[in-house]
Amino acid sequence: MTERLVVVGGDAAGMSAASQARRRCSADDLEIVAYERSSWVSYSACGEPYHVAGLVDPLEALVARTPEEFAAQDIRVHTRHEVTAVNTTSRTVTVRRFDDGHLFDDHYDQLMIATGARAVRPQITGYDLQGVHELRTLDDAARLRRIADRGPSTVVIIGGGYIGLETAEAFHLQGWDVTVVSAHPGVLERMLDPDLSATVVDAMRQRGIRVITDTRVDCIVGLDMVEAVDLGSGERTPTTTVVLGIGSRPEVDLAEAAGIPLGPTGAIAVDSTQRTSVDGVWSAGDCAEVRHRLTGKPANIHLGTVANKTGRVAGINLGGGSATFPGALGTAITRICDIEVGTVGLRMSDALAEGFDAVEGTAHGTTTAGYMPEASPMSIRAVAERGSGRLLGAQIVGGPGAGKRVDVFATAIWNSMTAVDLEWTDLSYAPPFSGTWDLVAIAAREADRRAR
Amino acid sequence: MTERLVVVGGDAAGMSAASQARRRCSADDLEIVAYERSSWVSYSACGEPYHVAGLVDPLEALVARTPEEFAAQDIRVHTRHEVTAVNTTSRTVTVRRFDDGHLFDDHYDQLMIATGARAVRPQITGYDLQGVHELRTLDDAARLRRIADRGPSTVVIIGGGYIGLETAEAFHLQGWDVTVVSAHPGVLERMLDPDLSATVVDAMRQRGIRVITDTRVDCIVGLDMVEAVDLGSGERTPTTTVVLGIGSRPEVDLAEAAGIPLGPTGAIAVDSTQRTSVDGVWSAGDCAEVRHRLTGKPANIHLGTVANKTGRVAGINLGGGSATFPGALGTAITRICDIEVGTVGLRMSDALAEGFDAVEGTAHGTTTAGYMPEASPMSIRAVAERGSGRLLGAQIVGGPGAGKRVDVFATAIWNSMTAVDLEWTDLSYAPPFSGTWDLVAIAAREADRRAR
């Protein structure tokens, strides 16, 4: 008998699941149908700022696979179709087709909920004015690119997270006058301690991007269209374009209404096979929880890496294979104005909040041997557990070559390495790449000293 | 009673040992004297090609610490002094002062032999002609730089190892007409399989460097001065400058003459604390063996990383502390004509020779997300053990950002990770740095598939 898999949400997690299930099951055994609200499936949301910046063209370059390509694999994809309700008793979903408003029910045997996340809306008036944008979907990216192309003007970015800063740089590259407003003491507040984020702020300011930290937005001013942004400092910044970059939260309305249990983070609770506690219902990606490998607790991490991996796990299991998601460390990376930033695991403040007796060691150096012409400043902070010396996290900020060093820490933490063990690991060295002791090892040494 | 430490050889291993010993022992407890044959101590041999290229100036930029700086720490350094003999019974060394030929004996309680390595001389006639150079010491670097500055001419590099290729690029950057002759099917034959090294050869040729592979040098032709190089192919390449880059071997004549046992590799045998089997005699750096973590066997690895680490271990122990060298993986990295190359552990051929039932998986991709304007080809080959899936080695070749990924493999192999475990490790992703699945993970996946 043919089973029917319905996938809700056609980006990384949903389509990874569909593809993996199809690799293991022919269409005779498993029908696969995916519904996606936007006009696009299987696209790189992380690449959107580079389209806005004019660096990646056309928009379609960000699409990994089209509905037609999925159709060739017997995966039917319906874009501009929104699943508005799930009935887990009758095993049906209600679907609205955007183009004509048509509503219909569809049956599932297995349901994959991959509804992703949505932008956090600020608690201020004016956020719904015309001219206030966010950058999540490809449709958003297309819209912001049209605006950017319309010619340089003034844009205010509310929020200093990586999407906000990448968007700020994109408009700056398009010749715009850019202001970023961060409510925090620094920027990239989920990646870096404020002192380390100063390197990013300095680089942005050197390029001519205005960065205002420690300042809230009071309201966005305008009648129908945005006219200005009022800051908590009393300053009014005139602008006709605002981009919200204050984070995202899991899109769980559909699941919640269907009685699919959420976890303590507010995202959908799943086990390590990506099954929810409701029979036949699975979830993966931004809308679902994952286990944090360091805390052992549920976490909700909105990153393409986690979405792809959890989607893949779900798909392998849906296809009759066996896979478990081994947990996440929150490893993340970005590049802002040529400054690379990497983060993994827990910062000191996170670690203390989680009950770890944590210490930190910081090393300042250069991306290459100090005497090389391309040497650029780099700082690495490692967090470790006092006594055991076990590594708990790392932050890296610096010029070209700095960011990807975070993967060394990720691999070390994955293996529960101690700081001293990482210090002595046989890491590579040549003058274009590091000093004889890579700054990774020196930061680990600093953390080890404090952990003893 | 004050003990006396005599250090033979004043570069990475010797001076690391001296510094670490001094950190733990005051001059009242431990006198430290170092003898160095060349004019320099504590310098970056790896940085020398960049001085020849005119990228790093002055030569002194490559010196980490001068004799005067060591003197301020009560470490007496004598340059241009060669230790010509060791008497382990009387605990004395015989020293020749180059400047006046004066010979004298010096007493030691502890002796650190850090004589390093010397260039392999080819078994061909003409290698002793004027105009044939090597690049090991800072004096060599100064000489080659003077030659390079004398104005563009023709140079033949014999050997395609990393020192040879870095020197080739240096002369090319100085406007010279450069020919590299490799006896192997590719270049960097100790780092890369021949097929992967083709990327490096192509990049060099695109710059206009002539690279001749699979060809031996018959002889270097000339009366007093070099006039040409005769190749096994019958070709005669006229040139007045030749640089030998066919590898190095441990400088063990002094130790051997003193009856200090060598190991199976021909380098000085030491335990993990860097002690030889002769009371009071220690060794570290290029002249000493290390334990290879994968084979468990002695190895002789000529890299600054190993020299620094083993020197540090010796110095901690000499100073009354306690340290053991945890072994090496042969992790190495270089950059040739903007192509980055990283290697760690065993290649397939090495692994089979060592008795491992090995498989390999290769992934071809790009250094960044494929749609980014700066995307550059990158290939990663991972070697794993059949059945267990344990990682045994990796090779990486590609554009900016490729090389340092080798440290992820180094950390994984250090922890005896399996390929599948590395595949699922939480590595970072953003479009300027990788695809959603870093090519490291994809190569690990390929190796895992073949290991099953």
XYZ file of C-alpha atoms in Angstrom, chain A residues 3-312:
310
model
C 1.790 5.751 2.121
C 1.468 9.496 1.793
C 3.957 11.965 3.270
C 2.834 15.574 3.465
C 5.568 18.147 4.066
C 4.556 21.549 5.398
C 7.203 24.095 4.477
C 9.508 23.699 1.498
C 12.850 25.026 2.608
C 15.940 23.358 4.074
C 14.400 21.018 6.645
C 11.284 20.083 4.694
C 12.952 19.436 1.377
C 15.947 17.647 2.937
C 13.443 15.320 4.567
C 11.553 14.827 1.301
C 14.749 14.106 -0.649
C 16.120 11.666 1.895
C 12.788 9.831 2.151
C 12.647 9.570 -1.640
C 16.200 8.173 -1.827
C 15.025 5.268 0.284
C 11.458 4.797 -0.997
C 10.096 4.699 -4.524
C 6.890 6.529 -5.424
C 5.096 3.197 -5.307
C 5.758 2.985 -1.583
C 5.675 6.619 -0.605
C 3.889 9.531 -2.199
C 5.492 12.847 -1.238
C 3.682 16.193 -1.411
C 5.094 19.464 -0.114
C 3.205 22.695 0.507
C 5.089 25.968 0.666
C 3.550 29.349 1.437
C 6.071 31.433 -0.516
C 6.897 31.311 -4.214
C 10.113 29.376 -3.685
C 11.386 26.118 -2.260
C 14.800 24.844 -1.289
C 16.571 28.154 -1.253
C 19.447 29.645 0.669
C 18.001 32.177 3.092
C 21.564 32.859 4.278
C 22.479 34.007 0.778
C 19.780 36.667 0.584
C 21.861 39.618 1.833
C 24.342 38.994 -1.005
C 21.525 39.309 -3.535
C 20.399 42.544 -1.917
C 24.014 43.733 -2.107
C 24.111 43.031 -5.842
C 26.810 40.384 -5.408
C 24.659 37.367 -6.325
C 22.438 37.446 -9.395
C 19.893 36.430 -10.462
C 17.756 35.672 -7.427
C 17.371 32.143 -8.784
C 21.055 31.539 -8.054
C 19.973 31.094 -4.440
C 17.643 28.222 -5.316
C 19.234 24.835 -4.773
C 16.464 22.886 -6.499
C 13.304 23.967 -8.287
C 9.815 22.406 -8.028
C 10.455 20.948 -11.497
C 13.609 19.237 -10.287
C 11.706 17.823 -7.335
C 8.913 16.695 -9.677
C 11.477 14.710 -11.659
C 12.105 12.795 -8.414
C 8.382 12.252 -7.832
C 8.219 14.876 -5.137
C 5.243 17.145 -5.814
C 5.800 20.677 -4.609
C 2.999 23.240 -4.382
C 4.252 26.772 -3.849
C 1.940 29.597 -2.768
C -0.068 27.023 -0.839
C -0.511 27.503 2.888
C -1.443 24.731 5.282
C -3.910 26.440 7.598
C -4.872 23.534 9.860
C -3.852 20.031 10.820
C -6.261 17.399 12.104
C -4.185 14.677 13.718
C -7.240 12.448 14.299
C -8.419 12.332 10.692
C -4.814 12.752 9.512
C -5.696 15.614 7.212
C -4.331 19.050 6.506
C -6.374 21.993 5.278
C -4.661 23.893 2.483
C -5.309 27.304 0.990
C -4.172 27.987 -2.545
C -3.104 31.638 -2.581
C -3.719 32.316 -6.259
C -7.480 31.759 -6.131
C -8.198 31.365 -2.419
C -9.345 27.770 -2.961
C -9.433 25.717 0.285
C -9.091 21.939 0.284
C -8.239 19.031 2.565
C -5.454 16.584 1.960
C -4.764 13.281 3.643
C -1.450 12.228 5.173
C -0.063 9.073 6.697
C 3.091 10.859 7.782
C 3.268 14.604 8.339
C 6.480 16.600 8.369
C 6.116 20.041 9.931
C 8.915 22.299 8.754
C 7.307 25.694 9.108
C 10.558 27.417 10.061
C 10.688 30.670 11.923
C 9.339 34.150 11.557
C 10.847 37.520 12.312
C 10.253 38.921 15.762
C 8.133 42.051 15.545
C 9.211 44.772 17.929
C 6.845 46.033 20.642
C 6.731 49.491 19.159
C 4.251 51.474 17.132
C 4.842 51.889 13.444
C 6.295 48.500 12.662
C 3.423 47.882 10.238
C 3.986 51.039 8.192
C 4.829 50.804 4.524
C 8.579 50.857 4.133
C 9.206 48.509 7.091
C 10.724 45.269 5.832
C 12.195 42.064 7.035
C 14.562 39.674 5.292
C 13.537 36.059 5.621
C 12.116 34.694 2.368
C 13.336 35.016 -1.193
C 10.322 37.230 -1.821
C 11.680 39.555 0.892
C 15.098 39.454 -0.761
C 13.635 40.348 -4.158
C 11.733 43.258 -2.610
C 14.757 44.647 -0.747
C 16.889 44.325 -3.848
C 14.370 46.349 -5.883
C 14.440 49.002 -3.180
C 18.236 48.997 -3.012
C 18.439 49.325 -6.798
C 16.023 52.238 -6.795
C 19.013 54.333 -5.889
C 20.857 55.270 -2.762
C 18.830 56.712 0.038
C 18.684 56.217 3.798
C 17.928 52.959 5.610
C 17.677 52.189 9.302
C 18.321 48.632 10.431
C 16.731 47.810 13.759
C 18.763 45.109 15.469
C 22.422 44.133 15.402
C 22.110 40.393 14.799
C 23.873 38.830 11.848
C 20.952 39.224 9.446
C 20.695 42.875 10.428
C 24.400 43.515 9.951
C 24.623 41.549 6.695
C 21.691 43.606 5.406
C 23.361 46.806 6.589
C 26.499 45.915 4.652
C 24.388 45.023 1.597
C 22.747 48.468 1.499
C 26.089 50.114 2.198
C 27.600 48.297 -0.796
C 24.692 49.654 -2.838
C 25.709 53.179 -1.848
C 23.071 53.755 0.803
C 23.388 55.775 3.955
C 22.982 53.101 6.642
C 22.236 53.324 10.344
C 22.125 50.259 12.596
C 20.414 50.519 15.964
C 21.245 47.863 18.549
C 19.557 47.709 21.944
C 22.585 45.839 23.287
C 25.999 47.099 24.395
C 27.481 45.663 21.208
C 26.364 43.871 18.075
C 26.004 40.180 17.220
C 24.941 39.779 20.842
C 24.099 36.116 20.414
C 27.536 35.359 18.961
C 30.033 37.596 20.738
C 30.708 39.175 24.085
C 30.343 42.964 23.774
C 34.091 43.686 24.046
C 34.883 41.332 21.156
C 32.059 42.760 19.053
C 33.765 46.161 19.179
C 36.016 44.957 16.334
C 32.922 44.518 14.161
C 31.478 47.889 15.148
C 34.794 49.594 14.382
C 35.023 47.952 10.953
C 31.473 49.040 10.101
C 32.101 52.585 11.229
C 35.327 52.756 9.236
C 33.286 51.945 6.154
C 30.892 54.752 6.994
C 28.032 52.706 8.437
C 26.537 54.408 11.467
C 26.221 51.984 14.393
C 24.279 53.060 17.467
C 24.543 50.629 20.397
C 22.831 50.430 23.783
C 19.862 52.279 22.320
C 16.268 51.175 21.926
C 13.921 52.278 19.190
C 10.972 54.137 20.680
C 8.781 54.032 17.614
C 8.710 54.141 13.854
C 7.122 57.395 12.730
C 4.873 57.953 9.735
C 1.300 58.049 8.476
C 1.149 55.301 5.847
C 4.796 55.382 4.893
C 7.777 55.400 7.214
C 9.150 58.888 7.745
C 11.578 58.458 10.612
C 12.731 56.289 13.471
C 12.643 57.702 17.008
C 15.389 56.428 19.271
C 15.363 56.086 23.040
C 18.098 58.704 23.129
C 15.579 61.265 21.890
C 17.130 61.401 18.449
C 14.875 61.244 15.383
C 16.466 59.577 12.333
C 14.622 60.451 9.096
C 14.299 57.508 6.718
C 11.825 55.967 4.301
C 13.192 52.438 4.650
C 13.460 50.313 7.772
C 14.630 46.707 8.018
C 13.845 44.669 11.119
C 16.644 42.389 12.245
C 15.835 41.701 15.862
C 15.720 37.954 15.641
C 13.281 35.222 14.879
C 11.016 32.838 16.706
C 9.749 29.414 15.771
C 6.672 29.365 13.542
C 4.540 27.020 15.640
C 0.992 28.385 15.326
C -0.105 25.542 13.093
C 1.360 22.849 15.338
C 0.085 24.464 18.510
C -3.470 24.737 17.138
C -3.325 21.070 16.199
C -2.346 20.085 19.725
C 1.156 19.016 18.843
C 3.156 19.547 22.021
C 5.737 22.296 22.225
C 8.804 22.059 24.430
C 10.203 24.450 27.017
C 11.741 26.709 24.365
C 8.376 27.252 22.685
C 9.400 25.203 19.659
C 7.965 21.826 18.698
C 9.164 19.023 20.964
C 10.753 16.126 19.084
C 12.892 13.143 19.993
C 16.294 12.538 18.401
C 14.610 10.808 15.427
C 12.595 14.036 14.821
C 9.283 12.422 15.837
C 6.820 14.510 17.830
C 4.757 12.758 20.481
C 1.789 12.653 18.065
C 1.647 9.514 15.960
C 2.767 10.112 12.373
C 3.833 13.719 12.963
C 7.459 14.768 12.574
C 9.216 18.096 12.747
C 12.621 19.548 11.942
C 14.325 22.870 11.284
C 13.781 26.234 12.931
C 10.327 25.295 14.271
C 11.616 22.281 16.214
C 13.736 21.800 19.291
C 17.123 20.105 19.275
C 19.227 18.781 22.102
C 22.140 21.019 23.022
C 25.150 18.755 23.422
C 26.711 20.759 26.231
C 23.684 21.409 28.403
C 21.793 18.283 27.416
C 18.704 20.497 27.353
C 16.296 21.313 24.535
C 17.335 24.312 22.486
C 15.834 26.122 19.513
C 18.552 27.097 17.070
C 17.688 28.899 13.844
C 20.532 27.934 11.550
C 20.622 26.363 8.119
C 23.069 23.715 9.323
C 20.695 22.432 11.985
C 17.717 22.618 9.613
C 19.521 20.569 6.983
C 20.751 17.989 9.466
C 17.474 17.540 11.326
C 15.564 17.422 8.029
C 17.937 14.772 6.802
